[in-house]
Short mmCIF file of C-alpha atoms and ligand atoms in Angstrom, two decimals:
data_model
loop_
_atom_site.label_atom_id
_atom_site.label_comp_id
_atom_site.label_asym_id
_atom_site.label_seq_id
_atom_site.Cartn_x
_atom_site.Cartn_y
_atom_site.Cartn_z
CA MET K 1 -11.05 -18.68 -22.63
CA ILE K 2 -12.52 -16.54 -19.78
CA LYS K 3 -9.39 -14.10 -19.04
CA SER K 4 -9.26 -12.12 -16.25
CA LEU K 5 -10.55 -8.04 -16.65
CA ARG K 6 -8.19 -5.80 -17.66
CA GLY K 7 -6.42 -3.62 -15.43
CA MET K 8 -6.91 -6.94 -12.85
CA ASN K 9 -4.34 -9.18 -12.25
CA ASP K 10 -3.33 -12.35 -10.95
CA ILE K 11 -0.66 -12.61 -7.98
CA LEU K 12 1.11 -15.48 -7.80
CA SER K 13 4.39 -17.08 -7.39
CA GLU K 14 7.21 -15.10 -7.30
CA ASP K 15 5.04 -11.72 -7.01
CA TYR K 16 3.58 -13.19 -4.24
CA LYS K 17 6.35 -14.16 -2.30
CA ARG K 18 7.12 -10.22 -2.44
CA TYR K 19 3.93 -8.97 -1.70
CA THR K 20 3.48 -10.89 1.72
CA TYR K 21 7.37 -10.04 2.23
CA PHE K 22 6.29 -6.57 1.67
CA ILE K 23 3.09 -6.38 3.74
CA GLN K 24 4.87 -8.61 7.26
CA THR K 25 8.00 -5.69 6.75
CA ALA K 26 5.30 -2.64 6.47
CA SER K 27 2.86 -4.26 9.33
CA LYS K 28 5.99 -5.04 11.32
CA ILE K 29 6.97 -1.08 10.83
CA ALA K 30 3.40 0.28 11.38
CA GLN K 31 3.27 -1.50 14.52
CA LYS K 32 6.39 -0.44 16.14
CA TYR K 33 4.81 3.31 15.32
CA GLY K 34 1.96 2.34 18.06
CA PHE K 35 -0.72 1.63 14.66
CA HIS K 36 -3.19 -1.51 15.03
CA PHE K 37 -4.82 -3.39 12.24
CA ILE K 38 -8.20 -2.73 10.66
CA GLU K 39 -9.98 -4.33 7.93
CA THR K 40 -12.96 -2.24 6.30
CA PRO K 41 -15.51 -3.49 3.67
CA LEU K 42 -14.61 -3.81 0.07
CA LEU K 43 -18.01 -1.93 -1.11
CA GLU K 44 -19.52 0.86 0.41
CA GLU K 45 -22.27 3.72 -0.03
CA THR K 46 -21.18 6.08 -2.79
CA ALA K 47 -22.08 8.87 -1.01
CA LEU K 48 -19.01 8.03 1.34
CA PHE K 49 -16.67 8.72 -1.49
CA LYS K 50 -18.47 11.69 -3.03
CA ARG K 51 -18.21 13.28 0.34
CA SER K 52 -14.67 12.69 1.43
CA VAL K 53 -12.83 12.17 -1.72
CA GLY K 54 -14.89 14.93 -3.34
CA GLU K 55 -17.05 15.22 -6.42
CA SER K 56 -14.80 17.15 -8.56
CA SER K 57 -11.97 14.62 -8.14
CA ASP K 58 -11.06 12.50 -10.99
CA ILE K 59 -11.94 9.33 -8.74
CA VAL K 60 -15.35 10.31 -8.02
CA GLY K 61 -15.94 11.97 -11.40
CA LYS K 62 -14.79 9.24 -13.60
CA GLU K 63 -13.48 6.04 -12.01
CA MET K 64 -15.88 4.49 -9.76
CA TYR K 65 -16.89 1.35 -9.65
CA GLN K 66 -20.51 2.18 -8.87
CA PHE K 67 -23.72 0.37 -9.13
CA THR K 68 -27.02 -0.44 -7.55
CA ASP K 69 -27.26 -3.26 -5.55
CA LYS K 70 -30.24 -5.93 -5.48
CA GLY K 71 -32.10 -3.42 -2.48
CA GLY K 72 -31.52 -0.43 -4.81
CA ASN K 73 -28.80 1.00 -2.74
CA ASP K 74 -26.49 3.24 -4.74
CA VAL K 75 -22.89 1.22 -3.63
CA CYS K 76 -19.34 1.40 -5.01
CA LEU K 77 -16.07 -0.76 -4.75
CA ARG K 78 -13.90 1.45 -2.86
CA PRO K 79 -11.34 3.28 -4.86
CA GLU K 80 -8.93 4.14 -1.60
CA GLY K 81 -8.71 3.46 1.54
CA THR K 82 -9.09 6.54 3.91
CA ALA K 83 -12.94 7.34 3.32
CA GLY K 84 -13.67 3.68 5.01
CA VAL K 85 -11.52 3.98 8.03
CA VAL K 86 -12.85 7.60 8.70
CA ARG K 87 -16.40 6.11 8.27
CA ALA K 88 -15.22 3.20 10.58
CA PHE K 89 -13.84 5.49 13.22
CA ILE K 90 -17.14 7.95 13.75
CA GLN K 91 -19.38 4.85 13.52
CA GLN K 92 -17.34 2.74 16.20
CA LYS K 93 -17.64 6.40 18.17
CA LEU K 94 -14.10 6.73 18.66
CA ASP K 95 -14.27 10.22 17.47
CA ARG K 96 -16.52 10.57 20.73
CA ALA K 97 -14.05 8.74 23.02
CA GLY K 98 -11.29 11.54 22.11
CA GLY K 99 -7.70 10.34 22.45
CA THR K 100 -5.49 8.83 19.85
CA HIS K 101 -6.37 6.43 17.27
CA ARG K 102 -4.08 5.11 15.06
CA PHE K 103 -4.72 2.08 12.31
CA PHE K 104 -3.10 0.27 9.42
CA TYR K 105 -4.62 -1.33 6.49
CA HIS K 106 -4.12 -3.39 3.29
CA GLY K 107 -5.91 -4.74 0.29
CA ALA K 108 -7.52 -4.14 -2.64
CA MET K 109 -8.97 -0.94 -4.14
CA PHE K 110 -10.80 0.03 -7.58
CA ARG K 111 -10.21 2.79 -9.95
CA TYR K 112 -11.72 2.92 -13.52
CA GLU K 113 -8.29 4.02 -14.87
CA ARG K 114 -6.70 3.42 -18.35
CA PRO K 115 -4.38 0.41 -17.88
CA GLN K 116 -0.77 0.99 -18.22
CA LYS K 117 2.21 -0.27 -16.65
CA GLY K 118 1.99 0.37 -12.70
CA ARG K 119 -1.84 1.82 -13.33
CA LEU K 120 -4.64 -1.05 -12.59
CA ARG K 121 -8.03 -0.77 -12.03
CA GLN K 122 -7.77 -3.25 -9.24
CA PHE K 123 -4.44 -2.21 -6.95
CA HIS K 124 -3.72 -2.91 -3.39
CA GLN K 125 -2.34 -0.49 -0.84
CA PHE K 126 -0.67 -0.35 2.59
CA GLY K 127 -2.61 2.54 4.18
CA VAL K 128 -2.00 4.39 7.90
CA GLU K 129 -4.39 6.72 9.29
CA SER K 130 -4.01 8.32 12.62
CA PHE K 131 -6.90 10.25 14.47
CA GLY K 132 -6.55 12.80 17.20
CA VAL K 133 -3.46 14.14 16.91
CA GLU K 134 -2.62 17.98 15.67
CA SER K 135 0.92 17.92 16.48
CA VAL K 136 3.48 18.21 13.01
CA TYR K 137 5.26 15.86 14.50
CA GLU K 138 2.98 13.18 13.30
CA ASP K 139 3.09 14.50 9.92
CA ALA K 140 6.99 14.21 10.37
CA SER K 141 6.39 10.18 11.72
CA MET K 142 4.39 9.34 9.11
CA ILE K 143 6.97 10.43 6.97
CA MET K 144 9.59 8.52 8.72
CA MET K 145 7.34 5.58 8.68
CA VAL K 146 7.14 5.46 4.80
CA SER K 147 10.72 6.33 4.42
CA ASP K 148 11.56 3.47 7.08
CA ILE K 149 9.54 1.09 5.45
CA LEU K 150 11.36 1.86 2.19
CA LYS K 151 14.56 1.50 3.41
CA ALA K 152 13.88 -1.88 4.76
CA LEU K 153 12.99 -2.84 1.37
CA GLY K 154 15.86 -1.41 -0.48
CA ILE K 155 14.06 0.99 -2.13
CA GLY K 156 15.15 4.39 -2.91
CA TYR K 157 12.99 7.15 -3.51
CA ARG K 158 12.61 11.26 -3.65
CA LEU K 159 10.19 13.24 -1.58
CA GLN K 160 8.10 15.81 -2.54
CA LEU K 161 6.35 17.86 -0.20
CA ASN K 162 3.71 21.06 -0.20
CA SER K 163 1.65 22.81 2.17
CA LEU K 164 -2.44 23.12 1.27
CA GLY K 165 -3.17 25.52 3.71
CA ASP K 166 -6.13 25.62 6.37
CA ASN K 167 -9.52 27.42 6.23
CA ASN K 168 -7.71 30.83 7.29
CA CYS K 169 -5.17 31.18 4.18
CA MET K 170 -6.90 28.71 1.37
CA PRO K 171 -9.99 30.58 0.58
CA ALA K 172 -8.14 34.07 -0.24
CA TYR K 173 -5.52 32.05 -2.23
CA ARG K 174 -8.20 30.36 -4.06
CA GLU K 175 -9.54 33.73 -4.83
CA ASN K 176 -6.31 34.64 -6.07
CA LEU K 177 -5.40 32.09 -7.87
CA VAL K 178 -9.10 32.28 -9.58
CA LYS K 179 -8.26 35.57 -10.93
CA PHE K 180 -5.12 34.28 -12.52
CA ILE K 181 -6.81 31.50 -14.29
CA GLU K 182 -9.37 33.76 -15.85
CA SER K 183 -6.27 35.82 -16.73
CA VAL K 184 -5.20 32.75 -19.16
CA GLU K 185 -8.45 31.20 -19.55
CA GLU K 186 -8.50 31.64 -23.53
CA GLU K 187 -4.90 29.44 -23.38
CA ILE K 188 -5.66 26.67 -20.79
CA CYS K 189 -7.63 22.79 -21.73
CA GLU K 190 -11.06 22.35 -21.37
CA ASP K 191 -10.36 20.27 -17.57
CA CYS K 192 -8.76 23.26 -16.48
CA LYS K 193 -11.69 25.66 -17.50
CA ARG K 194 -13.78 22.99 -15.81
CA ARG K 195 -11.51 22.56 -12.44
CA LYS K 196 -11.78 26.62 -12.19
CA SER K 197 -15.52 26.83 -11.01
CA THR K 198 -15.29 23.38 -9.04
CA ASN K 199 -11.75 23.08 -7.31
CA PRO K 200 -9.27 25.95 -8.72
CA ILE K 201 -6.04 24.32 -7.13
CA ARG K 202 -6.63 20.85 -8.95
CA VAL K 203 -5.13 23.18 -12.40
CA LEU K 204 -1.96 23.33 -10.78
CA ASP K 205 -1.06 19.37 -11.44
CA CYS K 206 -3.02 19.81 -14.86
CA LYS K 207 -0.51 17.06 -16.89
CA ASN K 208 -1.25 19.57 -20.22
CA GLU K 209 2.09 21.01 -20.95
CA LYS K 210 0.48 24.03 -22.44
CA CYS K 211 -1.09 24.50 -18.99
CA GLN K 212 1.75 23.97 -17.14
CA SER K 213 3.85 26.34 -18.71
CA LEU K 214 1.04 29.31 -18.12
CA TYR K 215 0.80 27.69 -14.52
CA GLU K 216 4.50 28.60 -13.85
CA ASN K 217 3.36 32.40 -12.96
CA ALA K 218 0.44 31.44 -11.13
CA PRO K 219 0.81 32.78 -7.21
CA LYS K 220 1.85 29.89 -4.96
CA LEU K 221 -0.11 29.20 -1.68
CA ILE K 222 3.27 28.46 0.29
CA ASN K 223 4.26 31.94 -0.18
CA SER K 224 0.67 33.15 1.31
CA LEU K 225 0.46 30.65 4.09
CA CYS K 226 -0.88 31.38 7.69
CA GLU K 227 0.84 31.88 10.55
CA ASN K 228 0.00 27.97 11.87
CA CYS K 229 0.55 26.74 8.37
CA GLU K 230 3.86 28.43 7.87
CA SER K 231 5.17 27.56 11.61
CA ASP K 232 3.92 23.82 10.92
CA PHE K 233 5.73 23.53 7.35
CA SER K 234 8.96 25.13 8.82
CA GLN K 235 8.71 22.72 11.64
CA LEU K 236 7.86 19.85 9.61
CA LYS K 237 11.42 20.48 7.52
CA LYS K 238 13.52 20.96 10.42
CA ILE K 239 12.33 17.74 11.80
CA LEU K 240 13.32 16.10 8.69
CA ASP K 241 16.55 17.51 8.20
CA GLU K 242 17.69 16.79 11.74
CA ASN K 243 16.71 13.00 10.90
CA ASP K 244 18.39 13.28 7.74
CA ILE K 245 15.52 12.47 5.56
CA THR K 246 15.84 14.39 2.13
CA TYR K 247 12.61 16.63 0.18
CA GLU K 248 11.97 18.72 -2.04
CA ILE K 249 9.28 21.59 -1.81
CA ASP K 250 6.58 21.09 -5.06
CA THR K 251 4.30 23.78 -4.77
CA ASN K 252 2.11 22.19 -7.67
CA LEU K 253 1.46 18.85 -5.50
CA VAL K 254 -1.75 19.28 -4.90
CA ARG K 255 -2.99 15.12 -4.42
CA GLY K 256 -5.91 14.20 -6.62
CA LEU K 257 -8.28 13.56 -3.82
CA ASP K 258 -9.98 16.80 -1.84
CA TYR K 259 -9.96 15.90 1.11
CA TYR K 260 -6.55 17.13 2.54
CA SER K 261 -5.24 20.68 4.05
CA LYS K 262 -2.10 21.67 5.64
CA ILE K 263 0.89 19.04 4.85
CA ALA K 264 0.82 16.88 1.86
CA PHE K 265 4.05 14.82 0.70
CA GLU K 266 4.60 11.90 -2.04
CA PHE K 267 7.25 9.82 -2.59
CA VAL K 268 8.34 9.00 -6.21
CA SER K 269 10.59 6.48 -7.43
CA ASP K 270 12.87 7.32 -10.71
CA ASN K 271 13.21 3.54 -11.60
CA ILE K 272 9.59 2.43 -12.39
CA GLY K 273 8.60 4.65 -15.23
CA THR K 274 5.76 7.11 -15.80
CA GLN K 275 3.27 6.07 -13.31
CA SER K 276 5.86 7.04 -10.54
CA ALA K 277 4.21 7.93 -7.24
CA ILE K 278 4.83 4.83 -4.56
CA ALA K 279 3.09 6.50 -1.81
CA GLY K 280 1.09 9.65 -1.00
CA GLY K 281 -0.80 11.58 2.21
CA GLY K 282 -1.11 13.99 4.09
CA ARG K 283 -3.19 16.08 7.22
CA TYR K 284 -6.83 15.93 6.45
CA ASP K 285 -8.30 17.66 9.51
CA ARG K 286 -11.58 18.23 8.18
CA LEU K 287 -13.05 15.55 7.15
CA VAL K 288 -14.33 13.63 10.06
CA GLU K 289 -16.30 16.56 10.76
CA PHE K 290 -17.32 16.75 7.17
CA LEU K 291 -18.71 13.31 7.54
CA ASP K 292 -20.74 13.95 10.49
CA GLY K 293 -18.28 12.82 13.36
CA ARG K 294 -16.71 15.35 15.97
CA PRO K 295 -14.14 17.38 14.72
CA THR K 296 -10.94 15.43 15.01
CA PRO K 297 -7.26 15.92 13.18
CA ALA K 298 -5.76 13.50 11.47
CA VAL K 299 -3.50 12.62 8.96
CA GLY K 300 -2.21 9.28 7.00
CA PHE K 301 -1.20 7.68 3.57
CA ALA K 302 -1.14 4.86 1.16
CA MET K 303 1.46 2.95 -0.86
CA GLY K 304 0.41 1.31 -3.87
CA ILE K 305 1.62 -1.93 -3.98
CA GLU K 306 2.03 -3.29 -7.45
CA ARG K 307 4.02 -0.36 -7.92
CA LEU K 308 6.66 -1.39 -4.95
CA LEU K 309 7.01 -4.96 -5.88
CA GLU K 310 9.37 -4.72 -8.94
CA LEU K 311 11.44 -2.30 -6.79
CA ILE K 312 11.73 -4.69 -3.46
CA GLU K 313 15.15 -6.18 -2.72
CA MET K 314 14.49 -9.84 -1.83
CA PRO K 315 16.46 -11.41 0.97
CA GLN K 316 17.99 -14.60 0.15
CA GLU K 317 15.74 -17.22 0.82
CA GLN K 318 16.77 -19.64 3.48
CA ARG K 319 15.96 -23.64 2.95
CA GLU K 320 13.33 -24.08 5.38
CA GLY K 321 11.37 -27.54 6.67
CA TYR K 322 11.45 -30.80 5.27
CA TYR K 323 10.25 -33.00 2.28
CA ILE K 324 9.56 -36.66 2.42
CA GLY K 325 8.86 -39.33 0.33
CA ALA K 326 9.30 -42.96 -0.22
CA MET K 327 11.49 -45.11 -2.38
CA ASP K 328 8.77 -47.72 -2.36
CA GLU K 329 4.70 -47.78 -2.90
CA GLU K 330 4.26 -49.61 0.78
CA ALA K 331 5.72 -46.68 2.88
CA LEU K 332 3.69 -44.40 1.45
CA ASP K 333 0.55 -44.73 4.01
CA LEU K 334 3.47 -44.26 6.61
CA VAL K 335 5.23 -41.24 4.98
CA MET K 336 1.70 -39.72 5.26
CA GLN K 337 1.46 -40.23 8.81
CA LEU K 338 4.66 -38.89 9.62
CA ALA K 339 4.43 -35.80 7.19
CA HIS K 340 0.97 -34.91 9.31
CA LYS K 341 2.67 -35.14 12.61
CA LYS K 342 5.76 -33.40 11.18
CA ARG K 343 3.36 -30.61 10.16
CA ALA K 344 2.56 -29.68 13.76
CA THR K 345 5.79 -28.23 13.93
CA ASP K 346 7.71 -27.65 10.84
CA LYS K 347 6.38 -26.83 7.06
CA THR K 348 6.66 -30.71 5.20
CA THR K 349 6.27 -31.20 1.80
CA MET K 350 5.69 -34.90 0.98
CA ASP K 351 5.43 -36.47 -2.48
CA TYR K 352 2.86 -39.35 -3.04
CA LYS K 353 4.79 -41.17 -5.88
CA ALA K 354 7.15 -43.62 -4.61
CA LYS K 355 10.64 -42.73 -6.27
CA ASN K 356 14.24 -43.43 -6.62
CA LEU K 357 16.67 -41.65 -3.85
CA LYS K 358 17.93 -38.84 -6.56
CA ASN K 359 14.76 -37.91 -7.74
CA HIS K 360 13.75 -37.35 -4.32
CA LEU K 361 16.80 -35.19 -3.32
CA LYS K 362 16.38 -32.99 -6.80
CA ALA K 363 12.56 -32.99 -5.54
CA ALA K 364 13.49 -31.62 -1.98
CA ASP K 365 15.90 -29.43 -3.38
CA LYS K 366 13.16 -27.99 -6.37
CA VAL K 367 10.83 -27.38 -2.89
CA ASN K 368 13.82 -25.50 -1.19
CA ALA K 369 13.45 -27.96 1.88
CA ARG K 370 16.02 -28.04 4.29
CA TYR K 371 15.93 -31.57 5.04
CA CYS K 372 15.13 -34.73 2.62
CA ALA K 373 13.53 -37.36 4.79
CA VAL K 374 13.25 -40.89 2.48
CA ILE K 375 11.93 -44.27 3.56
CA GLY K 376 13.02 -46.92 1.17
CA GLU K 377 13.01 -51.13 2.12
CA ASN K 378 15.72 -51.14 4.73
CA GLU K 379 13.83 -48.25 6.61
CA ILE K 380 10.96 -50.04 6.60
CA ASN K 381 11.86 -53.13 8.07
CA ASP K 382 14.22 -51.51 10.59
CA GLY K 383 11.06 -48.31 11.45
CA THR K 384 13.92 -46.35 10.62
CA ILE K 385 14.12 -43.07 8.16
CA TRP K 386 16.87 -41.68 6.33
CA VAL K 387 17.36 -37.86 6.74
CA LYS K 388 19.60 -35.25 4.81
CA ASP K 389 20.19 -31.83 5.63
CA LEU K 390 20.42 -30.30 2.63
CA HIS K 391 22.21 -26.95 4.19
CA ASN K 392 25.14 -28.82 5.55
CA LYS K 393 24.78 -31.69 3.51
CA THR K 394 25.26 -34.14 6.21
CA GLU K 395 22.63 -37.57 6.92
CA ILE K 396 21.51 -39.90 9.41
CA THR K 397 19.78 -42.76 9.76
CA ILE K 398 16.83 -42.20 12.75
CA ASP K 399 14.06 -43.98 14.35
CA GLN K 400 10.54 -42.97 13.27
CA GLY K 401 9.36 -41.95 16.17
CA GLU K 402 12.57 -39.84 16.93
CA PHE K 403 11.81 -37.92 13.48
P1 LIG V 501 -3.43 7.80 -3.83
O1 LIG V 501 -2.12 9.03 -3.68
O2 LIG V 501 -4.66 8.32 -4.58
O3 LIG V 501 -3.93 8.50 -2.21
O4 LIG V 501 -2.74 6.49 -3.35
C1 LIG V 501 -1.61 6.35 -3.17
C2 LIG V 501 -0.54 5.37 -3.96
O5 LIG V 501 -1.63 4.45 -4.79
C3 LIG V 501 -0.12 6.04 -5.06
O6 LIG V 501 0.74 6.62 -4.91
C4 LIG V 501 -0.57 4.72 -6.02
O7 LIG V 501 0.97 4.22 -5.53
C5 LIG V 501 -0.98 4.12 -5.59
N1 LIG V 501 -1.85 3.63 -6.80
C6 LIG V 501 -2.85 4.96 -7.02
N2 LIG V 501 -3.61 4.25 -8.14
C7 LIG V 501 -3.43 3.38 -8.60
C8 LIG V 501 -3.78 2.59 -9.49
N3 LIG V 501 -4.46 2.98 -10.17
N4 LIG V 501 -2.52 1.25 -9.96
C9 LIG V 501 -1.91 0.95 -9.55
N5 LIG V 501 -1.53 1.99 -8.31
C10 LIG V 501 -1.83 3.27 -7.73
C11 LIG V 501 -5.12 7.94 -1.77
O8 LIG V 501 -5.02 6.54 -2.00
C12 LIG V 501 -5.02 8.54 -0.20
N6 LIG V 501 -6.21 7.95 0.22
C13 LIG V 501 -3.89 8.41 0.54
C14 LIG V 501 -3.98 8.48 1.94
C15 LIG V 501 -4.07 7.98 2.96
N7 LIG V 501 -4.02 10.09 2.56
C16 LIG V 501 -4.54 10.06 3.57
N8 LIG V 501 -4.22 8.84 4.46
#
């Protein structure tokens, strides 16, 4: 028997209901914030991710589904959504148009990670990207949007915040950090030794316990932010306080992708095990320029849909639409016609076998129909149809034309 690949799941039945409920809820909220849907390809040039997510990141270094296509192009299944949206933004010359452009998207992402609970190789994200707004109010709106989505779904969270500085304050901090890493270099893991030269701030979220305890004494960027980064960070905290959004400052929050600057954030859940990050994002003011567009400030986030599915509180399901059946084989063609017409306005399920009334009622209940409509011998002769409202428990017999 052929099975799906490791870390790649089917989504059906109950999960699919949750999945569509999530997409509908999140999309509506994104639209309320003025975002428009965008769809970008699943496959892109590998260079796009190398240049944006960064060569030193685990995603590009170890986790890409990368191959040469039949035309000899080096391509890759997207490991995340931001790079493709930025590519589209530049390709459509929106960077030259100026103004504000806000997008949301959802779909499959691919990372060749070690699968475990909450960590898949094909997973789905809901994400938003905003271009052209420098103001920290936009960063705050991003965080509020995630919070609104999670609240609408009945999901509790903890919000972690950090500032990764900008071109003014980051270089000096990086130098300091490298000096610190050199002072403990004998004791740190091999990965951190490598990170020291590729992207030193990544050492701060090393999962190795020994490294973590050594880095407790590392210099903190939050203490050496430049004036602009400092004032944006303070303003953000003030806005969140004023809007009753609680947060923790996590100076080790560096994110696993290289394009961030200034504000970075993650939402975590304490109810789903070790893979607890349910959303992450931040500002990436340098990326558009880095991918050859006009310098454009940008900020965004993405939520991991699979991790949210088990946390969503579903609203009580309402009975919906019609179930229609025949008690006599002779009436099946007629029932088929009525079902076809009814589908112009309502969800309608038809049973292709003649059955007695009790079995039809059971079947209508199983598909959660609001109405069970049945044609028996009497109804064939009278040109009528029997309809029961399964919610109000009332029943009537009406003309087939009226139905
Ligand atoms: P990310 O933190 O890499 O950010 O991913 C966002 C979310 O996707 C995570 O918080 C997690 O819920 C989910 N996720 C990541 N990897 C997996 C996996 N292997 N299995 C299941 N879920 C996973 C980004 O991707 C950025 N593009 C977010 C962003 C948008 N930043 C700015 N704009």
